[in-house]
Short mmCIF file of C-alpha atoms in Angstrom, two decimals:
data_model
loop_
_atom_site.label_atom_id
_atom_site.label_comp_id
_atom_site.label_asym_id
_atom_site.label_seq_id
_atom_site.Cartn_x
_atom_site.Cartn_y
_atom_site.Cartn_z
CA MET A 1 0.01 0.12 -0.72
CA ILE A 2 2.20 2.12 1.05
CA TYR A 3 4.03 0.95 -2.22
CA VAL A 4 1.20 1.94 -4.05
CA VAL A 5 0.73 5.34 -2.37
CA THR A 6 4.28 6.41 -3.30
CA GLY A 7 3.61 5.33 -6.69
CA ALA A 8 1.08 7.92 -7.02
CA ALA A 9 2.78 10.08 -4.83
CA LEU A 10 5.35 10.08 -8.13
CA VAL A 11 2.94 10.38 -10.27
CA VAL A 12 1.65 13.63 -9.22
CA ILE A 13 4.93 15.14 -8.79
CA LEU A 14 6.16 14.22 -11.70
CA ALA A 15 2.73 15.89 -13.49
CA LEU A 16 3.42 18.99 -10.77
CA VAL A 17 6.84 18.86 -12.65
CA VAL A 18 5.68 18.95 -15.91
CA LEU A 19 3.04 21.64 -14.90
CA VAL A 20 5.66 23.55 -13.56
CA LEU A 21 8.29 22.80 -16.43
CA ILE A 22 5.12 24.02 -19.04
CA VAL A 23 4.62 27.18 -17.03
CA LEU A 24 8.26 28.29 -16.64
CA ARG A 25 8.53 27.55 -20.43
CA ARG A 26 5.21 29.54 -21.08
CA PHE A 27 6.91 32.35 -18.80
CA ASP A 28 10.04 32.46 -20.43
CA ALA A 29 8.42 32.58 -23.76
CA ALA A 30 6.19 34.86 -23.17
CA ALA A 31 9.84 36.92 -21.31
CA ARG A 32 11.23 36.13 -24.73
CA THR A 33 8.08 37.59 -26.81
CA ALA A 34 8.52 40.38 -24.47
CA ALA A 35 12.12 40.94 -25.16
CA ALA A 36 11.82 40.39 -28.56
CA ASN A 37 8.53 42.93 -29.28
CA GLU A 38 10.53 45.70 -26.75
CA GLU A 39 13.97 45.04 -28.97
CA GLN A 40 11.86 45.16 -32.47
CA ALA A 41 10.24 48.73 -31.19
CA GLU A 42 13.18 49.80 -30.02
CA ALA A 43 14.46 49.02 -33.71
CA GLN A 44 11.15 50.63 -35.25
CA ARG A 45 12.88 53.71 -32.77
CA GLY A 46 15.97 53.71 -34.35
CA ALA A 47 14.62 53.48 -37.75
CA ASP A 48 12.30 56.19 -37.61
CA GLU A 49 15.12 58.28 -36.52
CA ILE A 50 17.16 57.31 -39.53
CA VAL A 51 14.36 57.52 -42.08
CA THR A 52 14.01 61.21 -40.54
CA LYS A 53 17.47 62.16 -40.61
CA ALA A 54 17.80 60.98 -44.46
CA ARG A 55 14.26 62.78 -45.14
CA ALA A 56 16.07 65.92 -43.16
CA ASP A 57 19.32 65.49 -45.00
CA ALA A 58 17.47 65.05 -48.63
CA GLN A 59 15.52 67.76 -47.73
CA ASP A 60 18.97 69.94 -47.43
CA ILE A 61 20.52 68.24 -50.83
CA ILE A 62 17.17 69.34 -52.67
CA SER A 63 17.70 72.82 -51.47
CA ASP A 64 21.12 73.46 -52.36
CA ALA A 65 20.76 71.83 -55.53
CA GLU A 66 17.73 74.16 -56.32
CA VAL A 67 19.81 76.77 -55.45
CA LYS A 68 22.66 75.79 -57.67
CA ALA A 69 20.06 75.44 -60.04
CA ARG A 70 18.67 78.68 -60.02
CA GLU A 71 22.25 80.51 -60.19
CA ALA A 72 23.34 78.56 -63.53
CA SER A 73 20.14 79.19 -64.70
CA ALA A 74 20.77 83.09 -64.09
CA ALA A 75 24.77 82.73 -65.21
CA ALA A 76 23.46 81.00 -68.09
CA ARG A 77 20.14 83.78 -68.92
CA SER A 78 22.83 86.86 -68.66
CA GLU A 79 25.56 84.68 -70.76
CA VAL A 80 22.78 84.05 -73.59
CA GLU A 81 21.39 87.81 -73.20
CA ASP A 82 24.92 89.40 -73.40
CA GLU A 83 25.72 87.37 -76.37
CA ILE A 84 21.99 88.54 -78.15
CA LYS A 85 23.11 92.42 -77.15
CA SER A 86 26.39 91.57 -78.58
CA LEU A 87 24.74 89.94 -82.06
CA LYS A 88 22.18 92.69 -82.04
CA GLU A 89 24.57 95.79 -81.77
CA ASP A 90 26.52 93.64 -85.09
CA LEU A 91 23.73 93.47 -86.74
CA ARG A 92 22.84 97.39 -86.43
CA ALA A 93 26.45 98.34 -87.51
CA LEU A 94 26.00 96.03 -90.23
CA ARG A 95 22.63 97.28 -90.80
CA GLU A 96 24.04 101.06 -90.63
CA ASP A 97 26.73 100.21 -93.16
CA LEU A 98 25.15 98.97 -96.01
CA GLU A 99 22.42 102.08 -95.41
CA ARG A 100 25.31 103.99 -96.10
CA ARG A 101 26.48 102.02 -98.99
CA GLU A 102 23.34 102.51 -100.61
CA ALA A 103 22.87 106.09 -99.85
CA ARG A 104 26.44 106.43 -101.38
CA LEU A 105 25.36 104.04 -104.73
CA ALA A 106 22.31 105.74 -105.03
CA GLU A 107 23.82 109.27 -104.76
CA ARG A 108 26.87 107.75 -107.32
CA GLU A 109 23.81 106.45 -109.72
CA HIS A 110 22.19 110.20 -109.00
CA ARG A 111 25.78 112.25 -110.75
CA LEU A 112 25.81 109.27 -113.35
CA ASP A 113 22.42 110.29 -114.29
CA ASP A 114 22.97 113.83 -114.40
CA GLU A 115 26.11 113.55 -116.28
CA VAL A 116 24.10 111.26 -119.03
CA ARG A 117 21.76 113.76 -119.68
CA ARG A 118 24.12 116.64 -119.60
CA LEU A 119 26.28 114.19 -122.25
CA GLU A 120 22.97 113.83 -124.08
CA GLU A 121 22.19 117.46 -124.16
CA ARG A 122 25.78 118.54 -125.20
CA ALA A 123 25.56 115.87 -127.85
CA ARG A 124 22.07 117.51 -129.42
CA GLU A 125 23.77 120.73 -129.47
CA LEU A 126 26.65 119.58 -130.97
CA ALA A 127 25.03 118.26 -133.75
CA ASP A 128 22.93 121.33 -134.27
CA ALA A 129 25.85 122.98 -134.60
CA LYS A 130 27.57 120.72 -137.18
CA GLN A 131 24.06 121.07 -139.43
CA ALA A 132 24.28 124.74 -138.65
CA LEU A 133 28.14 124.91 -139.61
CA LYS A 134 26.96 122.49 -142.79
CA GLU A 135 24.74 124.65 -143.72
CA ARG A 136 26.95 128.05 -143.35
CA ARG A 137 29.87 126.18 -145.29
CA ALA A 138 27.31 125.74 -148.34
CA ALA A 139 25.81 129.15 -148.57
CA LEU A 140 29.32 130.49 -148.25
CA ASP A 141 30.40 128.26 -151.05
CA ARG A 142 27.84 129.56 -153.20
CA LEU A 143 28.82 133.24 -152.49
CA ASP A 144 32.27 132.65 -152.97
CA ASP A 145 31.47 130.85 -157.09
CA GLU A 146 29.18 133.70 -157.58
CA ARG A 147 31.76 136.05 -156.26
CA LYS A 148 34.73 134.64 -158.65
CA SER A 149 32.37 134.61 -161.24
CA VAL A 150 31.16 138.32 -161.19
CA LEU A 151 35.42 138.96 -160.67
CA GLU A 152 36.21 137.07 -163.61
CA GLN A 153 33.60 138.88 -165.83
CA ALA A 154 35.15 142.59 -164.78
CA ALA A 155 38.48 141.96 -165.50
CA GLY A 156 38.26 139.77 -168.37
CA LEU A 157 40.68 137.12 -166.61
CA THR A 158 39.78 133.80 -164.95
CA ALA A 159 40.47 132.98 -161.17
CA ASP A 160 44.49 131.24 -162.05
CA GLN A 161 45.58 133.52 -164.32
CA ALA A 162 44.73 136.62 -161.98
CA LYS A 163 46.55 134.59 -159.56
CA THR A 164 49.62 133.93 -161.52
CA GLU A 165 49.77 137.72 -162.31
CA LEU A 166 49.39 138.16 -158.96
CA VAL A 167 51.75 136.28 -157.20
CA THR A 168 55.24 137.10 -160.16
CA LEU A 169 54.27 140.98 -159.36
CA ILE A 170 54.34 140.33 -155.27
CA GLU A 171 57.33 138.01 -155.85
CA ASN A 172 59.38 140.73 -158.18
CA GLN A 173 58.45 143.55 -155.64
CA ALA A 174 59.39 141.36 -152.61
CA LYS A 175 62.88 140.24 -154.24
CA ARG A 176 63.49 144.23 -155.09
CA GLU A 177 62.94 145.14 -151.08
CA ALA A 178 64.47 142.29 -150.11
CA ALA A 179 67.75 143.31 -151.84
CA LEU A 180 67.77 146.70 -150.47
CA ILE A 181 67.15 145.95 -146.89
CA THR A 182 69.13 142.49 -146.56
CA ARG A 183 72.60 144.11 -145.85
CA ASP A 184 71.05 146.25 -142.90
CA ILE A 185 69.38 144.04 -141.53
CA GLU A 186 72.13 141.40 -141.34
CA ASN A 187 74.31 143.91 -139.47
CA GLU A 188 71.13 145.09 -137.00
CA ALA A 189 70.44 141.46 -136.34
CA ARG A 190 73.97 141.05 -135.23
CA GLU A 191 74.13 143.64 -133.05
CA GLU A 192 70.44 143.35 -131.95
CA GLY A 193 71.54 139.60 -131.35
CA GLU A 194 74.02 139.70 -128.88
CA LYS A 195 72.61 142.40 -126.99
CA ARG A 196 69.79 141.16 -126.59
CA ALA A 197 70.92 137.83 -125.58
CA ARG A 198 73.23 139.00 -122.50
CA LYS A 199 70.06 141.30 -121.29
CA ILE A 200 68.26 137.83 -121.17
CA VAL A 201 70.70 136.43 -119.15
CA THR A 202 70.96 139.00 -117.16
CA LEU A 203 67.50 139.37 -116.37
CA ALA A 204 67.42 135.68 -115.81
CA ILE A 205 70.15 135.94 -113.33
CA GLN A 206 68.62 138.29 -111.30
CA ARG A 207 65.77 135.85 -109.98
CA VAL A 208 65.94 133.55 -107.45
CA ALA A 209 63.79 130.93 -106.32
CA SER A 210 63.14 130.72 -102.73
CA GLU A 211 60.49 128.00 -102.57
CA GLN A 212 59.30 124.85 -99.92
CA THR A 213 59.66 121.31 -101.36
CA ALA A 214 56.37 119.92 -101.24
CA GLU A 215 56.66 116.01 -101.59
CA SER A 216 53.66 113.35 -102.57
CA VAL A 217 53.75 110.65 -99.88
CA VAL A 218 50.91 108.49 -101.65
CA SER A 219 51.38 106.19 -104.00
CA VAL A 220 48.09 104.10 -105.64
CA LEU A 221 48.11 100.42 -106.35
CA HIS A 222 45.47 99.05 -108.58
CA LEU A 223 44.07 95.59 -107.84
CA PRO A 224 43.02 92.91 -110.33
CA SER A 225 39.63 92.56 -107.86
CA ASP A 226 38.54 93.87 -104.01
CA GLU A 227 38.62 89.98 -103.28
CA MET A 228 42.77 90.59 -103.53
CA LYS A 229 42.59 92.93 -100.15
CA GLY A 230 41.58 89.95 -98.36
CA ARG A 231 44.29 87.93 -99.35
CA ILE A 232 46.28 91.27 -98.77
CA ILE A 233 45.47 91.96 -94.96
CA GLY A 234 45.53 88.11 -94.29
CA ARG A 235 44.35 86.26 -91.55
CA GLU A 236 44.13 88.23 -88.57
CA GLY A 237 45.70 90.88 -90.22
CA ARG A 238 48.82 88.98 -90.20
CA ASN A 239 50.43 89.85 -94.01
CA ILE A 240 49.09 93.30 -93.37
CA ARG A 241 51.45 93.41 -90.47
CA SER A 242 54.48 91.70 -91.49
CA PHE A 243 54.39 93.79 -94.93
CA GLU A 244 54.58 97.35 -93.01
CA THR A 245 57.12 95.87 -90.87
CA THR A 246 58.98 94.68 -93.59
CA THR A 247 59.12 97.61 -96.25
CA GLY A 248 58.55 100.42 -93.24
CA VAL A 249 55.85 101.59 -95.80
CA ASN A 250 52.00 102.22 -94.37
CA LEU A 251 49.40 100.42 -96.33
CA ILE A 252 46.20 102.00 -96.35
CA ILE A 253 42.87 99.77 -97.37
CA ASP A 254 39.97 101.82 -97.36
CA ASP A 255 36.83 101.84 -99.60
CA THR A 256 38.05 102.81 -102.88
CA PRO A 257 37.24 99.88 -105.66
CA GLU A 258 40.34 97.76 -106.86
CA ALA A 259 42.87 99.96 -105.07
CA VAL A 260 45.47 100.36 -102.29
CA LEU A 261 47.36 103.53 -101.03
CA LEU A 262 51.10 102.81 -100.43
CA SER A 263 52.21 106.28 -97.72
CA CYS A 264 55.42 106.85 -97.27
CA PHE A 265 57.66 110.04 -96.91
CA ASP A 266 60.77 108.26 -98.24
CA PRO A 267 59.97 108.08 -101.76
CA VAL A 268 62.46 105.45 -102.63
CA ARG A 269 61.11 103.57 -99.20
CA ARG A 270 57.77 103.98 -100.96
CA GLU A 271 58.72 102.76 -104.44
CA VAL A 272 60.02 99.53 -103.14
CA GLY A 273 57.55 99.15 -101.54
CA ARG A 274 54.63 99.62 -104.05
CA LEU A 275 56.84 97.43 -106.42
CA THR A 276 56.71 94.36 -103.04
CA LEU A 277 52.91 94.50 -103.49
CA GLU A 278 52.24 95.21 -106.72
CA LYS A 279 55.09 91.60 -107.67
CA LEU A 280 53.05 89.92 -104.83
CA VAL A 281 49.43 90.93 -106.23
CA LEU A 282 50.70 89.28 -109.80
CA ASP A 283 52.15 86.21 -108.05
CA GLY A 284 49.11 85.50 -105.68
CA ARG A 285 51.30 83.79 -103.07
CA ILE A 286 51.10 86.29 -99.88
CA HIS A 287 52.70 85.18 -96.53
CA PRO A 288 55.42 86.78 -94.52
CA GLN A 289 58.14 84.83 -95.40
CA ARG A 290 57.05 85.34 -99.48
CA ILE A 291 56.72 88.98 -98.52
CA GLU A 292 60.25 89.17 -97.04
CA GLU A 293 61.62 87.64 -100.11
CA ILE A 294 59.66 89.98 -102.92
CA TYR A 295 60.73 92.80 -100.91
CA GLU A 296 64.54 91.92 -101.11
CA HIS A 297 64.08 91.65 -104.55
CA SER A 298 62.23 94.47 -105.47
CA LYS A 299 64.45 96.80 -102.83
CA ALA A 300 67.61 95.63 -105.34
CA GLU A 301 66.17 96.38 -108.13
CA VAL A 302 65.41 100.04 -107.25
CA GLU A 303 68.84 101.05 -106.50
CA GLN A 304 69.85 99.44 -109.55
CA LEU A 305 66.85 101.98 -111.25
CA CYS A 306 68.37 104.55 -109.24
CA VAL A 307 72.12 103.73 -110.31
CA ARG A 308 70.76 103.84 -114.07
CA SER A 309 68.50 107.06 -113.95
CA GLY A 310 72.08 108.48 -112.43
CA GLU A 311 74.10 107.40 -115.24
CA ASP A 312 71.79 108.34 -118.01
CA ALA A 313 71.54 112.11 -116.22
CA LEU A 314 74.92 112.53 -116.69
CA LEU A 315 75.34 111.16 -119.97
CA GLU A 316 72.63 113.00 -121.58
CA LEU A 317 74.55 116.59 -119.97
CA GLY A 318 77.74 114.85 -120.99
CA LEU A 319 79.23 115.11 -117.83
CA THR A 320 82.12 112.14 -116.36
CA ASP A 321 84.53 111.53 -113.39
CA MET A 322 81.36 111.63 -110.50
CA HIS A 323 81.57 109.76 -107.37
CA PRO A 324 79.46 106.03 -107.42
CA GLU A 325 77.75 107.82 -104.56
CA LEU A 326 76.56 110.83 -105.97
CA ILE A 327 75.16 109.07 -108.68
CA THR A 328 73.25 106.50 -106.65
CA LEU A 329 71.98 109.44 -104.75
CA LEU A 330 71.13 111.73 -108.26
CA GLY A 331 68.92 108.15 -108.97
CA ARG A 332 67.24 108.02 -105.91
CA LEU A 333 65.80 112.21 -106.86
CA ARG A 334 64.01 110.24 -109.85
CA TYR A 335 61.15 108.82 -107.21
CA ARG A 336 61.19 112.55 -105.45
CA THR A 337 58.80 115.63 -106.65
CA SER A 338 58.25 119.44 -105.33
CA TYR A 339 55.24 120.90 -105.93
CA GLY A 340 54.34 118.39 -108.42
CA GLN A 341 57.89 118.80 -110.53
CA ASN A 342 60.09 115.67 -110.92
CA VAL A 343 63.38 116.94 -109.11
CA LEU A 344 65.83 114.87 -111.38
CA ALA A 345 64.15 115.71 -114.28
CA HIS A 346 64.36 119.80 -112.76
CA LEU A 347 67.99 119.20 -112.14
CA ILE A 348 68.89 118.15 -115.59
CA GLU A 349 66.74 121.01 -117.28
CA SER A 350 68.27 123.77 -114.55
CA ALA A 351 71.63 122.09 -115.83
CA HIS A 352 70.56 122.44 -119.52
CA LEU A 353 69.36 126.21 -118.69
CA ALA A 354 73.02 126.80 -116.34
CA GLY A 355 74.69 125.43 -119.86
CA VAL A 356 73.48 128.16 -121.83
CA MET A 357 74.01 130.50 -120.05
CA ALA A 358 77.41 130.12 -119.25
CA ALA A 359 77.96 129.50 -123.27
CA GLU A 360 76.84 133.21 -123.47
CA LEU A 361 78.50 134.61 -120.60
CA ARG A 362 81.77 132.62 -121.89
CA LEU A 363 82.21 130.67 -118.85
CA PRO A 364 83.09 126.71 -118.69
CA ILE A 365 79.81 125.35 -119.87
CA PRO A 366 80.93 121.57 -117.63
CA LEU A 367 81.39 123.16 -114.17
CA LEU A 368 78.15 125.49 -114.25
CA LYS A 369 76.35 121.89 -115.45
CA ARG A 370 77.80 120.29 -112.59
CA CYS A 371 77.09 122.80 -110.16
CA THR A 372 73.37 123.26 -111.16
CA LEU A 373 72.89 119.30 -111.22
CA LEU A 374 74.06 118.75 -108.01
CA HIS A 375 72.59 121.71 -106.33
CA ASP A 376 69.65 119.36 -105.20
CA ILE A 377 71.60 116.50 -104.39
CA GLY A 378 70.30 116.74 -100.33
CA LYS A 379 67.13 116.11 -101.03
CA ALA A 380 67.96 112.72 -101.23
CA LEU A 381 68.77 112.45 -97.95
CA THR A 382 65.90 115.11 -96.27
CA HIS A 383 64.61 112.10 -94.80
CA GLU A 384 67.28 110.88 -93.16
CA VAL A 385 69.06 113.62 -91.76
CA GLU A 386 67.89 116.67 -90.24
CA GLY A 387 68.87 119.89 -91.86
CA SER A 388 68.11 121.86 -94.96
CA HIS A 389 69.26 120.09 -97.89
CA ALA A 390 71.18 122.95 -99.72
CA LEU A 391 73.74 122.15 -96.82
CA ILE A 392 73.12 118.67 -96.80
CA GLY A 393 74.03 118.70 -100.11
CA ALA A 394 77.22 120.75 -99.97
CA GLU A 395 77.87 118.49 -96.93
CA ILE A 396 77.82 115.60 -99.51
CA ALA A 397 79.95 116.81 -102.29
CA ARG A 398 82.54 118.15 -100.22
CA ARG A 399 83.08 114.45 -97.95
CA TYR A 400 82.46 112.67 -102.57
CA GLY A 401 85.47 115.25 -103.31
CA GLU A 402 83.64 117.83 -105.61
CA ASP A 403 85.12 121.12 -106.49
CA GLU A 404 85.17 123.90 -103.48
CA ASP A 405 82.82 126.24 -106.41
CA VAL A 406 80.59 123.03 -106.72
CA VAL A 407 80.13 123.13 -102.92
CA HIS A 408 79.46 126.51 -102.54
CA ALA A 409 76.82 126.79 -105.48
CA ILE A 410 75.06 124.00 -103.73
CA GLU A 411 75.31 125.82 -100.33
CA ALA A 412 74.40 128.93 -101.20
CA HIS A 413 71.63 128.32 -104.31
CA HIS A 414 68.84 129.47 -101.23
CA ASN A 415 70.45 132.06 -99.91
CA GLU A 416 71.37 130.27 -96.65
CA VAL A 417 75.06 131.00 -97.39
CA GLU A 418 76.01 134.24 -98.52
CA VAL A 419 77.08 133.94 -103.08
CA ARG A 420 80.39 134.67 -103.22
CA THR A 421 80.84 132.98 -106.97
CA VAL A 422 79.58 133.60 -110.72
CA GLU A 423 78.98 129.84 -110.54
CA ALA A 424 76.51 130.16 -107.77
CA VAL A 425 74.75 133.34 -109.21
CA LEU A 426 73.82 131.29 -112.26
CA THR A 427 72.80 128.37 -110.52
CA GLN A 428 70.11 129.92 -108.32
CA ALA A 429 68.88 131.64 -111.73
CA ALA A 430 68.48 128.27 -113.62
CA ASP A 431 67.10 126.96 -110.51
CA SER A 432 64.94 129.67 -110.31
CA ILE A 433 64.07 129.76 -114.16
CA SER A 434 63.28 125.61 -114.19
CA GLY A 435 60.61 125.78 -111.15
CA GLY A 436 59.22 128.93 -112.16
CA ARG A 437 58.50 128.48 -116.02
CA PRO A 438 54.66 128.15 -117.12
CA GLY A 439 53.39 124.57 -116.30
CA ALA A 440 56.50 123.65 -114.07
CA ARG A 441 54.75 123.70 -110.48
CA ARG A 442 51.62 122.25 -110.20
CA GLU A 443 48.34 124.64 -110.16
CA SER A 444 45.64 123.35 -112.60
CA LEU A 445 44.55 125.68 -115.51
CA GLU A 446 40.87 125.29 -113.84
CA ALA A 447 42.12 126.49 -110.55
CA TYR A 448 44.09 129.51 -112.43
CA VAL A 449 40.89 130.30 -114.51
CA LYS A 450 38.29 129.71 -111.48
CA ARG A 451 41.27 132.10 -109.49
CA LEU A 452 40.65 135.18 -111.49
CA GLU A 453 37.08 134.83 -112.47
CA ARG A 454 36.45 134.72 -108.43
CA LEU A 455 38.85 137.95 -108.27
CA GLU A 456 36.94 139.66 -110.41
CA GLU A 457 33.71 138.92 -109.00
CA ILE A 458 34.84 140.06 -105.37
CA ALA A 459 35.57 143.53 -106.47
CA ALA A 460 32.31 143.55 -109.21
CA THR A 461 30.05 143.21 -106.23
CA ARG A 462 31.26 146.81 -104.39
CA GLU A 463 28.67 149.41 -104.95
CA GLY A 464 29.68 152.43 -107.34
CA VAL A 465 32.38 149.73 -109.45
CA GLU A 466 32.14 150.26 -113.11
CA LYS A 467 34.85 147.87 -114.60
CA VAL A 468 37.28 145.38 -112.53
CA PHE A 469 40.91 144.26 -114.82
CA ALA A 470 42.61 140.94 -113.20
CA MET A 471 46.50 141.93 -114.42
CA GLN A 472 49.50 140.32 -114.69
CA ALA A 473 48.10 136.61 -113.87
CA GLY A 474 46.12 137.61 -111.28
CA ARG A 475 48.39 139.63 -109.19
CA GLU A 476 46.85 143.14 -109.68
CA ILE A 477 43.51 144.01 -109.86
CA ARG A 478 42.42 147.23 -111.42
CA VAL A 479 39.38 148.57 -110.09
CA MET A 480 37.55 151.12 -112.08
CA VAL A 481 34.92 153.45 -110.06
CA ARG A 482 32.37 156.08 -111.12
CA PRO A 483 33.64 159.14 -110.07
CA ASP A 484 30.33 160.82 -109.76
CA SER A 485 28.97 157.92 -107.04
CA VAL A 486 32.21 157.26 -105.27
CA ASP A 487 35.07 159.82 -103.79
CA ASP A 488 38.86 159.73 -102.65
CA LEU A 489 37.58 158.03 -99.61
CA GLN A 490 35.45 155.93 -100.63
CA ALA A 491 38.05 154.71 -102.98
CA GLN A 492 40.08 153.87 -100.08
CA VAL A 493 37.33 152.11 -98.28
CA ILE A 494 36.51 149.93 -101.28
CA ALA A 495 40.07 148.72 -102.12
CA HIS A 496 40.70 147.76 -97.97
CA ASP A 497 37.64 145.85 -98.24
CA ILE A 498 38.38 144.06 -101.40
CA ALA A 499 41.74 143.10 -100.51
CA LYS A 500 40.08 141.81 -96.73
CA GLN A 501 38.14 139.57 -98.58
CA VAL A 502 40.41 138.04 -101.03
CA GLU A 503 42.78 137.49 -97.83
CA GLU A 504 39.84 135.15 -96.17
CA GLU A 505 38.42 133.42 -99.22
CA LEU A 506 41.22 132.56 -101.55
CA THR A 507 44.87 130.66 -101.52
CA TYR A 508 47.15 132.35 -103.78
CA PRO A 509 51.34 132.61 -103.70
CA GLY A 510 52.86 135.81 -102.44
CA GLN A 511 50.53 138.76 -102.71
CA ILE A 512 47.96 140.79 -104.87
CA ARG A 513 47.82 144.36 -105.18
CA ILE A 514 44.15 145.96 -105.29
CA THR A 515 44.33 149.45 -107.18
CA VAL A 516 41.31 151.60 -107.27
CA VAL A 517 41.24 153.91 -109.92
CA ARG A 518 38.87 157.06 -109.67
CA GLU A 519 39.40 159.25 -112.71
CA SER A 520 37.53 162.60 -113.50
CA ARG A 521 37.47 164.59 -117.50
CA ALA A 522 36.62 167.27 -118.17
CA THR A 523 36.43 168.65 -122.25
CA GLU A 524 35.90 171.89 -123.74
CA PHE A 525 36.55 173.03 -127.40
CA ALA A 526 38.04 175.75 -128.31
CA ARG A 527 36.30 177.44 -131.43
#
């Protein structure tokens, strides 16, 4: 029995142990579940914090990105606006240039139309005048035939017979008169010729020239087309910069069609530059290296031309034994002008004049020719050496072994040194005659005529003026006034006013004399 009770107790105990284990296991599962729930809640809170922080960081990144995007957009917009503004300014400049070109073309077309109309009117007038002259000539021919018929009937001779008799009579009479005076004419001609020759030479010697030289510093080179201007300029202007640096000549490219200008105060350098550019245009290959090559060839060619021109001048004048450097300097004057007159041609002409005067005065002709030929030699170096060309030329001649008479004639031909010899006086005279002769210096006939007409017009507008005469090639104005309307004081005022207006409006060499003439006449007859 005890055994049975113990077995039952064990069963109960085991049941209780199992129940306790089950309860403990449940408690442990509940604790684990609670811990897991707590860990899950903690993880959820961490995840929520991470998400919140990520959202905040993302919002900051988005804000920064928006700010940067706005700044980039503003910069791009500003750059685009600047570019649009620049393009608008370029378009406006191009439009203005196009408008100017159109205006110039319209003006040229208008001038051409006017010129065509004038030419057509002139052609019609000439045709009418030609027809009138033709009719007049026909009428004169008829009258001449009628006159001949009347004369032949009155004289009883034909026109050929009358002409033969008249010619024979005049021939015999002329022979008789010539025989009587031939002897006297020959004697008088010898004396008068000698006298007048000496007088002409003396008057020529008294003329002294002291003009200043005026040079031409621009040469024009014509191009085959305007496209050549772009090739001359080159990419970014490298060709024109290389040309100006190599040659020392300024190249002016403007709106002149198919032409460029070369400007330089040194005429020889300008000629070298012109020849260089001409060869480059003909060759077609224009780049800095080619410019230097052509420049060296052109420089050597111009130097040879200078030497040849100097030798030709000596040969023409019959002079010898001159230093080679002087010959080269003479040749350089081929490219120099003074008042539009070529200096080398002026020297040759002056030398011929000096030779003629020396022959009349029985002086050594070669010496006078040498003095006159070299008197402007200093002009070849006036761009390189400071000072007067007369003194420069004298120093050059002295350096290269010229005679002292020649040196003195050179330095004294503009009275910068006191004249001491006859050769110097004749050099001055020949220089003055060559420069002062009509047509030697630049003044066109049209400008001369306009100046005379304006002088007479200025004087004629004064009240009381009756007649106006421009005298002595415009160097004097003779004004005739009416004595009944202008007194002596008013005549003086008129002369002063005319002189003042001439000074303000006109350009002229020297001075102009204004003479107002007021003449009163009283006439009576003795009966």
